[in-house]
Coordinates of C-alpha atoms in Angstrom, one line a residue:
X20 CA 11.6 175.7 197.6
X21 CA 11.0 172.0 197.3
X22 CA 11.5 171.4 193.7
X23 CA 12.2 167.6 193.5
X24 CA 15.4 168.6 191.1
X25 CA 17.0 171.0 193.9
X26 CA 16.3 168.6 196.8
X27 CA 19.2 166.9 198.3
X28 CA 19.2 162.8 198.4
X29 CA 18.9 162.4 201.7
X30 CA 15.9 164.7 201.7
X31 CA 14.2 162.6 199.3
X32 CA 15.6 159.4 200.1
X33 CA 13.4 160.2 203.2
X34 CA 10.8 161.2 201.9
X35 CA 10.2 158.5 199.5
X36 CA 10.8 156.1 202.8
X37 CA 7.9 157.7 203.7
X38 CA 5.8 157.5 200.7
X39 CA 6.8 153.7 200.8
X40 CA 4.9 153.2 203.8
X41 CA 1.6 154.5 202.2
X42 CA 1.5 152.9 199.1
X43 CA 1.9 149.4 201.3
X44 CA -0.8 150.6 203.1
X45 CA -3.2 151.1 200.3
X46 CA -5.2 148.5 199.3
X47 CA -5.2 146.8 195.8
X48 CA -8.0 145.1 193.7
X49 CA -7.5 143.1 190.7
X50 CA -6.9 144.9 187.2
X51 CA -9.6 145.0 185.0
X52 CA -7.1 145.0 181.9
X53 CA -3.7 145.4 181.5
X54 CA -1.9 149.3 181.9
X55 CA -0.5 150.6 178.9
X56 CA 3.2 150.1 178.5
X57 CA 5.6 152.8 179.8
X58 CA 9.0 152.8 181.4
X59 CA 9.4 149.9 183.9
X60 CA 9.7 151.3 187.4
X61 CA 11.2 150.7 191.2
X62 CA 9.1 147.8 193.3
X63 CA 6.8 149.9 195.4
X64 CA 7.7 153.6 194.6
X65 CA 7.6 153.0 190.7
X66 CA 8.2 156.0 188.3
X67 CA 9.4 158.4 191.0
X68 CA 12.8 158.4 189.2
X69 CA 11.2 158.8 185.7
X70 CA 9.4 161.8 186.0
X71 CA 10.7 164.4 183.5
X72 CA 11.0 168.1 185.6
X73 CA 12.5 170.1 182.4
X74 CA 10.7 170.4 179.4
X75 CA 9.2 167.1 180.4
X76 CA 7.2 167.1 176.6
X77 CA 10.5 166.2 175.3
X78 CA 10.7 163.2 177.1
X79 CA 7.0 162.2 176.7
X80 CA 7.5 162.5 173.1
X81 CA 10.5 159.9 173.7
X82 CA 8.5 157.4 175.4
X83 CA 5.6 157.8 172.4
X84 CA 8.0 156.7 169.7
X85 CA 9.0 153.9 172.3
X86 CA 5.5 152.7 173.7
X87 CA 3.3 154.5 171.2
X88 CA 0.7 156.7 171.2
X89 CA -0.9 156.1 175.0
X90 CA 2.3 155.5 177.8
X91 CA 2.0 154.4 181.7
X92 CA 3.7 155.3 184.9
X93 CA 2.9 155.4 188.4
X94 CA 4.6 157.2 191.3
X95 CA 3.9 155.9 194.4
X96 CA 1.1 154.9 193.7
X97 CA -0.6 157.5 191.6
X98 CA -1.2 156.0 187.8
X99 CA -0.4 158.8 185.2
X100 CA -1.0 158.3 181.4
X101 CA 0.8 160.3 178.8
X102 CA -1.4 160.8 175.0
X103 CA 0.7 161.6 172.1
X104 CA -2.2 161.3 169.7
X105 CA -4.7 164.0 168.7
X106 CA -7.0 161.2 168.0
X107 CA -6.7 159.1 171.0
X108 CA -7.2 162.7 173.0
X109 CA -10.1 163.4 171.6
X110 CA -11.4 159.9 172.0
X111 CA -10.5 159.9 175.5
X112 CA -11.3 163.2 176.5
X113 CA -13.7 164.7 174.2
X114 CA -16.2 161.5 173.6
X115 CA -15.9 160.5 177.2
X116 CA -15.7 164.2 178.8
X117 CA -17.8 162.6 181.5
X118 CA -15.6 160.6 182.7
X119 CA -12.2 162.3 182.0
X120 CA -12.8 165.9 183.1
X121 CA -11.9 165.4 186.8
X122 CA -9.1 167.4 188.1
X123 CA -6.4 166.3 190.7
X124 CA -5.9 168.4 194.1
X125 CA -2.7 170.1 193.4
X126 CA -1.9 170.3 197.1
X127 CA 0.6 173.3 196.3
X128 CA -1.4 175.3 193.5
X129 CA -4.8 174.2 194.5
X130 CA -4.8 173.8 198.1
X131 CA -2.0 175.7 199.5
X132 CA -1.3 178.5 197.3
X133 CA -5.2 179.0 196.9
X134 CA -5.4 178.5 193.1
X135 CA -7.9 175.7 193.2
X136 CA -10.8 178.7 192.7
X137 CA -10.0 179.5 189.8
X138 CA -11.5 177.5 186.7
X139 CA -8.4 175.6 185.3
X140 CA -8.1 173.9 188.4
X141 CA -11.9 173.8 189.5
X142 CA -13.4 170.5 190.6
X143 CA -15.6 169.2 187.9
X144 CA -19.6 169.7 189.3
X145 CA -22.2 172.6 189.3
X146 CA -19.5 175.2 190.5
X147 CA -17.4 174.8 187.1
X148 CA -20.6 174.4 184.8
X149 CA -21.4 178.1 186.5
X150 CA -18.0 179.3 185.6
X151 CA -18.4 178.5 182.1
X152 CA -21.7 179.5 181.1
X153 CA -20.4 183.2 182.6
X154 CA -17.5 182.6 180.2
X155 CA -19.7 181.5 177.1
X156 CA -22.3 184.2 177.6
X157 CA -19.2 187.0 177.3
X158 CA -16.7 185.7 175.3
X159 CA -17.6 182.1 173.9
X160 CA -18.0 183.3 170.6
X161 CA -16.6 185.5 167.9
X162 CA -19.6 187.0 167.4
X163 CA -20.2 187.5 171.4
X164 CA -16.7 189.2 171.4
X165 CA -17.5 192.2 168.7
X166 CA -18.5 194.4 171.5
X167 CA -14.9 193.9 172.4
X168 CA -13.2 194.4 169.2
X169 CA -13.1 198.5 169.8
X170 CA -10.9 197.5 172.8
X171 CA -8.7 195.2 171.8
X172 CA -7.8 197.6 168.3
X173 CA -7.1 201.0 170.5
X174 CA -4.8 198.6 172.8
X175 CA -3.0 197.0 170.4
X176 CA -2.6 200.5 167.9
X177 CA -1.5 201.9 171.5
X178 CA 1.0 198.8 171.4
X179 CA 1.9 200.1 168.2
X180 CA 3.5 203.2 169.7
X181 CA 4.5 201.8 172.7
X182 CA 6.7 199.6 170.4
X183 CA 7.9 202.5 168.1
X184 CA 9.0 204.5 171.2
X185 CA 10.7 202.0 172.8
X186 CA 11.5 198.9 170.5
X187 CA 13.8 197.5 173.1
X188 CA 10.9 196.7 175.5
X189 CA 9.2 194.0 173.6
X190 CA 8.5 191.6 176.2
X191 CA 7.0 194.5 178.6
X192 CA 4.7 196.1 175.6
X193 CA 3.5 192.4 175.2
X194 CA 2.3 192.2 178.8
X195 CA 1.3 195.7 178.9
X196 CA -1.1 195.5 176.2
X197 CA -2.2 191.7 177.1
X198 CA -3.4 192.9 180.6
X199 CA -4.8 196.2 179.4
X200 CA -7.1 194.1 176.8
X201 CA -8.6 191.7 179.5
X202 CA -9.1 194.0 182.3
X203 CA -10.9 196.2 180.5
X204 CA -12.8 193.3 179.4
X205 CA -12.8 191.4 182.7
X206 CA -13.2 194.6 185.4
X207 CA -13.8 197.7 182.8
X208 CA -10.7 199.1 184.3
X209 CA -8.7 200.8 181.9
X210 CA -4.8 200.5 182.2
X211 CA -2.7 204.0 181.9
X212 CA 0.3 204.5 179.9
X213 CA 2.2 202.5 182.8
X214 CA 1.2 199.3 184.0
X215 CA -1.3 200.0 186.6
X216 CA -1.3 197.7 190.0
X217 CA -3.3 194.8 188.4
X218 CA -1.1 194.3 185.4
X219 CA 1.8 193.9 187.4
X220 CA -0.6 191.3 189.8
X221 CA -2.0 189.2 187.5
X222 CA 1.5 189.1 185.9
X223 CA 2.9 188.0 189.4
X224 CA -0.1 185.5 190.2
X225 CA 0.7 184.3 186.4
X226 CA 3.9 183.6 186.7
X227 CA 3.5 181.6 190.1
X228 CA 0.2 179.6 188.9
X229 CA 2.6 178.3 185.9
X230 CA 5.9 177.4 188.6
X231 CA 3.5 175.6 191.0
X232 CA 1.6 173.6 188.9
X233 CA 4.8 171.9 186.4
X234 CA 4.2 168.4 187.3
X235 CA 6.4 167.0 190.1
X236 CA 7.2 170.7 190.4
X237 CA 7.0 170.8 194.2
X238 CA 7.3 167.0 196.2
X239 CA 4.1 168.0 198.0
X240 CA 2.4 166.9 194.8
X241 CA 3.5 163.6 195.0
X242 CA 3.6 162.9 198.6
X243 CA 0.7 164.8 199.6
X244 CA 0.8 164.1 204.1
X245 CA 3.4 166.6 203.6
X246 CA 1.6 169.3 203.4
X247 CA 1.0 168.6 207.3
X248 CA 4.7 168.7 208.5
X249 CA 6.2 171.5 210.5
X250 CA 8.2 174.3 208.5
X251 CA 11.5 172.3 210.6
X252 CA 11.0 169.6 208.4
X253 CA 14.0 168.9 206.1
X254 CA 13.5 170.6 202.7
X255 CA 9.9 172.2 203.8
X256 CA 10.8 175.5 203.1
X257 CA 7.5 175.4 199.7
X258 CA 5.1 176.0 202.9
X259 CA 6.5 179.6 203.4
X260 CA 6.6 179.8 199.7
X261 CA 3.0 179.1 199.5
X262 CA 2.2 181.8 202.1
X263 CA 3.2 184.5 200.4
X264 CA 1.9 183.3 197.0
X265 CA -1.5 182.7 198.5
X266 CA -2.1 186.7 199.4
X267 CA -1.0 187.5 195.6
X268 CA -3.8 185.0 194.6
X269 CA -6.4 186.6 197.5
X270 CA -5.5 189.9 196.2
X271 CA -6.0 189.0 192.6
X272 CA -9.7 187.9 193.3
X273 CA -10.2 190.4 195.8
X274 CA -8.9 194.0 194.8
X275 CA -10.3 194.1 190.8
X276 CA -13.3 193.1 191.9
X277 CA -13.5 195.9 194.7
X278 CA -12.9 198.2 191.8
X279 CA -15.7 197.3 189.9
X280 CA -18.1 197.5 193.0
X281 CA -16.4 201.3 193.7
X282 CA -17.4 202.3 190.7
X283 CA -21.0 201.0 190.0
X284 CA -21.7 202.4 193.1
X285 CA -20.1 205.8 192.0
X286 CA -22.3 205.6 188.5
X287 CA -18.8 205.2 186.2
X288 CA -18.9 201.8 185.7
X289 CA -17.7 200.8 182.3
X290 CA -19.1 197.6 180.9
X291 CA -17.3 194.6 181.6
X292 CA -17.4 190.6 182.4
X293 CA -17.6 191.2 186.4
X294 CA -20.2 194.5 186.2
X295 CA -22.4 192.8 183.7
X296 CA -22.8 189.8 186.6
X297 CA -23.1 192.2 189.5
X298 CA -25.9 194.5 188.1
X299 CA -29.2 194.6 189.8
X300 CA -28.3 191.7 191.6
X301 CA -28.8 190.9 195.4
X302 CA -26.1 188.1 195.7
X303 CA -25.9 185.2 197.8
X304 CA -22.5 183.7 198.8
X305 CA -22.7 181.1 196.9
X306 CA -23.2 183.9 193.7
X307 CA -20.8 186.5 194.9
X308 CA -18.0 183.7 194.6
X309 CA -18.6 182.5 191.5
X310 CA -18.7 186.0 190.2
X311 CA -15.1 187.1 192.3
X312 CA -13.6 183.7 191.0
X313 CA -14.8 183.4 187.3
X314 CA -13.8 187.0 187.0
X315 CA -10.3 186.5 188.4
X316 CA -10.6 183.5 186.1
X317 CA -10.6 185.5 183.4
X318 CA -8.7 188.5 184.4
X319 CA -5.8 185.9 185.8
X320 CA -5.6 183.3 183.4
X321 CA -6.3 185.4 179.9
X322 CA -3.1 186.6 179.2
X323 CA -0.9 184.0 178.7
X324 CA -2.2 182.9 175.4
X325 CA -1.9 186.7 173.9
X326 CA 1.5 186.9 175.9
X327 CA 3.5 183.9 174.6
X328 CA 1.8 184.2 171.0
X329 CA 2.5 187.7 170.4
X330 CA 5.9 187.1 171.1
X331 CA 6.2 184.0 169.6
X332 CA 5.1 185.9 166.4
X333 CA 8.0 188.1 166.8
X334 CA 10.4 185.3 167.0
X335 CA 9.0 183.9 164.0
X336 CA 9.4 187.3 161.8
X337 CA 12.6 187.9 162.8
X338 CA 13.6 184.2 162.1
X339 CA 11.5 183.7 158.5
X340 CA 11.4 187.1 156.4
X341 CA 10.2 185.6 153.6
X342 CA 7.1 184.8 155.5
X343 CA 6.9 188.4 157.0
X344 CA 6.8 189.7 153.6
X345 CA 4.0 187.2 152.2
X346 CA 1.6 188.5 154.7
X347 CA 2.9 192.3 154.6
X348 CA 1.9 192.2 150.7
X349 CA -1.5 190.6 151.5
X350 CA -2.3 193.2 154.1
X351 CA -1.1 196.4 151.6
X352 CA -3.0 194.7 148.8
X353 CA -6.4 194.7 151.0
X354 CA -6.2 197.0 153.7
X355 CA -3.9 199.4 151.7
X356 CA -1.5 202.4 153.1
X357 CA -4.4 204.8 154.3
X358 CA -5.5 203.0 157.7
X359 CA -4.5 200.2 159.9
X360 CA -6.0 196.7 159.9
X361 CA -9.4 196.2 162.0
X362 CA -11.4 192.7 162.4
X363 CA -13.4 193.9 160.0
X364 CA -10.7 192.5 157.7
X365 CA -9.9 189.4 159.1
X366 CA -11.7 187.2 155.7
X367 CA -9.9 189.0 153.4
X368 CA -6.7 188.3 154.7
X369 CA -6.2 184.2 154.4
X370 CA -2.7 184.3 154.5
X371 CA -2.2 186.7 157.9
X372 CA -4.8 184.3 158.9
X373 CA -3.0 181.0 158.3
X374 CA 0.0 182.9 159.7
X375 CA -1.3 183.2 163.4
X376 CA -2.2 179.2 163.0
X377 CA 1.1 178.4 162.7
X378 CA 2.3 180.9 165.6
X379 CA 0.2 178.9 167.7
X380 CA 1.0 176.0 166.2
X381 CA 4.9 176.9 165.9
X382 CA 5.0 177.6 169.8
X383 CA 2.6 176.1 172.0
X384 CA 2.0 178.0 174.9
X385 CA 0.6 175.0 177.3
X386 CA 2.9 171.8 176.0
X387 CA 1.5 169.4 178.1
X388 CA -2.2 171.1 179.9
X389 CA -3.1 171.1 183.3
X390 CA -3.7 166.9 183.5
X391 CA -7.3 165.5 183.4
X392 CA -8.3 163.4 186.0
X393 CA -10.5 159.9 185.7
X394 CA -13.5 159.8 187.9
X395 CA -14.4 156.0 187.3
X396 CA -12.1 153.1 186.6
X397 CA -12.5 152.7 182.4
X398 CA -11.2 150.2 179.3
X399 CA -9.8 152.2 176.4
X400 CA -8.3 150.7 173.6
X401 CA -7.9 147.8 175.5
X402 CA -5.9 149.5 178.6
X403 CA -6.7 150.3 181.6
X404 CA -7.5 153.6 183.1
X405 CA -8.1 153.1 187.2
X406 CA -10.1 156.2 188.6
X407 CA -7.6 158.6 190.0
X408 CA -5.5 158.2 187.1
X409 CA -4.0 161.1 185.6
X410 CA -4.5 162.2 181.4
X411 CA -1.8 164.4 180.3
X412 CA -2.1 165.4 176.4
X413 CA 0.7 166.2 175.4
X414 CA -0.1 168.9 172.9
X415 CA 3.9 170.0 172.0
X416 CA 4.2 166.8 170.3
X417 CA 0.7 166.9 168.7
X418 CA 1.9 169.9 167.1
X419 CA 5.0 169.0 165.9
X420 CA 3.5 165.2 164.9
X421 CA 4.6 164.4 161.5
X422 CA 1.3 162.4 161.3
X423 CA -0.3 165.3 161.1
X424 CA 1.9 168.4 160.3
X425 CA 4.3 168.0 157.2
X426 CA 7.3 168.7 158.2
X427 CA 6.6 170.1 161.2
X428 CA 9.6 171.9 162.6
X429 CA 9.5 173.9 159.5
X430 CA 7.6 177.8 160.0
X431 CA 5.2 177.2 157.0
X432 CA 1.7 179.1 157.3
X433 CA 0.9 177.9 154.2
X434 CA 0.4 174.1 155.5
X435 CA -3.1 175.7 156.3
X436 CA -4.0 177.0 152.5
X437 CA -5.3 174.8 150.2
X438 CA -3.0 174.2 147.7
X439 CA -2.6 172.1 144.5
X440 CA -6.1 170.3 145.8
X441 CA -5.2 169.3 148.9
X442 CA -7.5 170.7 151.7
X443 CA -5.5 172.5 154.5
X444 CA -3.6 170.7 157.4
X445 CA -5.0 170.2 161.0
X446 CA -6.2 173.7 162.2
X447 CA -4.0 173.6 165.8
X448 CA -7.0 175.8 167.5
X449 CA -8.1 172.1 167.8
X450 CA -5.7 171.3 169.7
X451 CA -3.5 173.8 171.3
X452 CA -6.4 175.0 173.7
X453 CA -7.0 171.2 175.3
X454 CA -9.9 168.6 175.0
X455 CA -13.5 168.5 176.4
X456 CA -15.1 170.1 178.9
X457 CA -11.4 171.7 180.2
X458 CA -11.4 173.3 176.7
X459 CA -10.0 176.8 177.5
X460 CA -12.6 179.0 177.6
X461 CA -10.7 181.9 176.7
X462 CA -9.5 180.7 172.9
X463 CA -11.8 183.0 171.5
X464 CA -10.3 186.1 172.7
X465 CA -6.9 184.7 172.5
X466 CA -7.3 184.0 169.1
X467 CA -8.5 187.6 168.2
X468 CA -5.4 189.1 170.4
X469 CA -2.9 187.1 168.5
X470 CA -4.5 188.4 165.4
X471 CA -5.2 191.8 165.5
X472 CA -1.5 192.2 167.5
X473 CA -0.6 190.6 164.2
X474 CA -2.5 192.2 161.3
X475 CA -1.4 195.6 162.9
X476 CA 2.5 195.5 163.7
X477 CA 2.8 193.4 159.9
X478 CA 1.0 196.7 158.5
X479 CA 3.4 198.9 159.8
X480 CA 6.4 197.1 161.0
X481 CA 9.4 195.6 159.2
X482 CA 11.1 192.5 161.8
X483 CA 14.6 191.8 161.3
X484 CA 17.5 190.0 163.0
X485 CA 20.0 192.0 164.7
X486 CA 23.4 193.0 163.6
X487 CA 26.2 193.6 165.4
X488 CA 30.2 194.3 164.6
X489 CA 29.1 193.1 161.3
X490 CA 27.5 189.6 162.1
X491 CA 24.2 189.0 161.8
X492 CA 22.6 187.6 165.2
X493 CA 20.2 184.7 164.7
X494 CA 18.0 183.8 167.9
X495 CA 17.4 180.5 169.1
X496 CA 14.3 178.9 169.4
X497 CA 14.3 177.6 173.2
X498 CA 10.8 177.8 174.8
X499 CA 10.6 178.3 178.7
X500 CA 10.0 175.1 180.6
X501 CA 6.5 175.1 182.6
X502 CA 2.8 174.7 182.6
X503 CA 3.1 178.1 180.3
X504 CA 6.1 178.8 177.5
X505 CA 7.7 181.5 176.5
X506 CA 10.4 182.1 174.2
X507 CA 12.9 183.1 175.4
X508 CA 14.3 186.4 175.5
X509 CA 15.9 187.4 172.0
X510 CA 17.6 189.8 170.0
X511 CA 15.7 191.8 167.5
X512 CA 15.4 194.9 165.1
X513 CA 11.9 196.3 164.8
X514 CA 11.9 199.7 162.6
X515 CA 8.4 201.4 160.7
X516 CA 8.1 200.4 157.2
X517 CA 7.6 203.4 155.7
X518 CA 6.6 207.4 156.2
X519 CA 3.2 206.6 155.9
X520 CA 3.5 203.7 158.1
X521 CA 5.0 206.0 161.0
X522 CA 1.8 208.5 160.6
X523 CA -0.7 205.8 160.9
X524 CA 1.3 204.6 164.5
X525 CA 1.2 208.2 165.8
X526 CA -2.3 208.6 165.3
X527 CA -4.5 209.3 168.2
X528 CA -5.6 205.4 169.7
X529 CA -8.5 206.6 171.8
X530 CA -11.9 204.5 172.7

């Protein structure tokens, strides 16, 4: 693998000899403005020995408080900018989408691995605008998504018992139910009581979208001519890497979609994202791609969200029982002991609702987004931005900016209440799903998995910490480096709150 923190010195000391030689050759024009200021760098190669590989939000956060709000590097030759402001993001890339909703080839993830289909790392032009009026159509709404809202309460009550059954396998009932949720939604296929082959796919295909697209990740990134050297060449060993990952990525498009066709040829269809495109259609290439792509889009690319949130929320409970028991009397207050919480709810219960704010605000599950790319050179604030240039938001620190957030490293859902009359804090939705026109175009559902998975397990659930030879085990809050965090693995106690509470999980959960 040819992670740049794994690669030996000579390896790289070649390399960069290499890269040398093409930034000399590249030509140079006159800046139109100064660059913002950032850490000074190497004549000729630049930043290469700056670029953060672990957790590098950390260290973009460090050069904020040192440069301020908008920081500059460049590595060999590629210009990258770094926002830690909300405001300066949205300036940049909401009012002046047009220019700032470019991507960069990711020669690993994009062009090698295969990825560059799908619509985080899509091109900007007709192809993408296709993509995402699929997406609005089905799921850009909260009210397009109530034809969903049956699924996503029988999967996570089926969660429920899942959990009860086995309380030990967190992580996997998380997955389990994430996937189930959005292939039904994506594919109409329905996921049996084990994960079914596409579960475990798109969690494979997940899993290597987020290791091969961490900036400076892979040296291919930065040094792109190396994507034509022989598999001899000293540390080349990502090209065999990318072979295999590229037939998990051809079978994610490939095999749900198959499915679908199988059955609406068969008359058993259900309803879903990819059947709703294909119906009494004659395709032409052109169509039946942007249908197998925006579907695998969706099917690949919409777990994550639910995945590291839902979990997250767990964390949280088992860290702040206080809080736990705020939104556990709000939800027995409304909902009562009789039934388990449904959307139908979800304005009567302000607090549960604030609660899954700060989840997402607590942990956020893309730190730093998939960089924006500039299309045309342009002035902001006085800097500038050469086309080419890379944006990276860094969204971690936007959530945890005391500018915005009181206190921020405190777990406090009730930032987003009014209270004593101040109006509520910063709703991180705003923020924790990017900027523009790369928006995610999944928040919707992944706002209404976070919540339901919330509402129910706080309705019948108590979340404790673990105790062991008489010591109480407190986890530590150390979120997974990568394009997508986790938490990491913890220990926990999960237990039903009551008699009653036990009888609503073993209900029947059936569509």
């Amino acid at each position: 693998m040819l992670i740049l923190t794994n690669a030996t010195w000579q390896d790289i000391l070649c390399l960069v000899g290499l890269g040398v030689y093409l930034v000399m050759q590249a030509p140079t024009k006159k800046n139109l403005a100064p660059y913002p200021p950032g850490p000074p760098g190497l004549p000729l190669v630049g930043n290469v020995l700056d670029v953060p590989h672990i957790k590098p939000w950390l260290t973009f956060a460090d050069w904020g408080k040192k440069y301020g709000d908008i920081s500059h590097i460049s590595v060999l030759g590629q210009h990258i900018i770094v926002v830690n402001s909300v405001k300066i993001a949205m300036d940049m890339l909401d009012n002046k989408s047009a220019v700032y909703s470019g991507r960069s080839v990711l020669h690993m993830a994009g062009e090698l691995v295969g990825l560059k289909h799908v619509l985080v790392l899509l091109l900007y032009g007709e192809r993408l605008r296709r993509y995402r009026k699929h997406f609005h159509r089905v799921i850009g709404s909260r009210a397009a998504l109530d034809i969903y809202n049956p699924i996503e309460e029988v999967e996570t009550h089926r969660f429920l018992k899942r959990v009860l059954a086995k309380p030990d396998q967190l992580q996997a009932h998380i997955r389990h139910t994430a996937g189930a949720i959005i292939l039904r939604i994506s594919h109409g296929y329905e996921v049996e009581q084990n994960n079914g082959p596409f579960v475990d796919l798109a969690d494979r295909a997940l899993d290597q979208f987020s290791r091969c697209t961490t900036p400076s990740a892979f040296m291919v990134d930065i040094l792109p001519f190396l994507a034509n050297v022989p598999q001899w060449f000293p540390s080349a060993g990502f090209k065999r890497i990318a072979r295999e990952w590229r037939e998990t990525v051809k079978e994610m498009a490939a095999a749900p979609l198959k499915s679908v066709k199988d059955q609406m040829a068969a008359g058993i269809a259900h309803k879903s994202f990819a059947s709703s495109l294909l119906e009494g259609r004659t395709l032409s290439a052109e169509e039946e791609h942007v249908v197998k792509w925006s579907a695998a889009s969706l099917y690949g690319g919409g777990t994550h969200t639910t995945v590291s949130a839902t979990y997250s929320f767990f964390l949280a409970m088992t860290l702040y029982p206080d809080v736990q028991k705020k939104a556990q009397a709000e939800i027995d207050a409304v909902v009562g002991p009789d039934r388990l919480p449904s959307f139908a709810d979800r304005e009567s219960l302000p607090y549960t609702e604030a609660l899954v704010k700060e989840v997402l605000r607590w942990n956020a599950v893309v730190p730093t987004c998939v960089p924006h790319r500039v299309t045309e050179d342009n002035i902001h604030d006085g800097y500038y931005i050469p086309e080419g240039s890379l944006i990276i938001p860094n969204i971690w620190f936007m959530l945890n900016d005391p500018r915005t957030y009181a206190n921020p490293s405190q777990f406090d859902p009730e930032r987003f209440l009014p209270k004593d009359g101040k109006g509520p804090e910063t709703d991180p939705r705003t923020i924790c799903f990017g900027f523009g026109r790369r928006i995610c175009s999944g928040l919707n559902l992944a706002d209404a998995s976070a919540w339901i998975s919330t509402a129910m397990s706080l309705a019948v659930f108590d979340i404790s910490k673990v105790v062991e030879n008489g010591v109480e085990i407190t986890p530590e809050v150390d979120p997974s480096s990568g394009t997508i965090s986790h938490p990491k693995p913890f220990k926990y106690s999960i237990n039903a709150r009551s008699a009653k509470a036990l009888e609503l999980i073993q209900q029947d959960a059936n569509y």
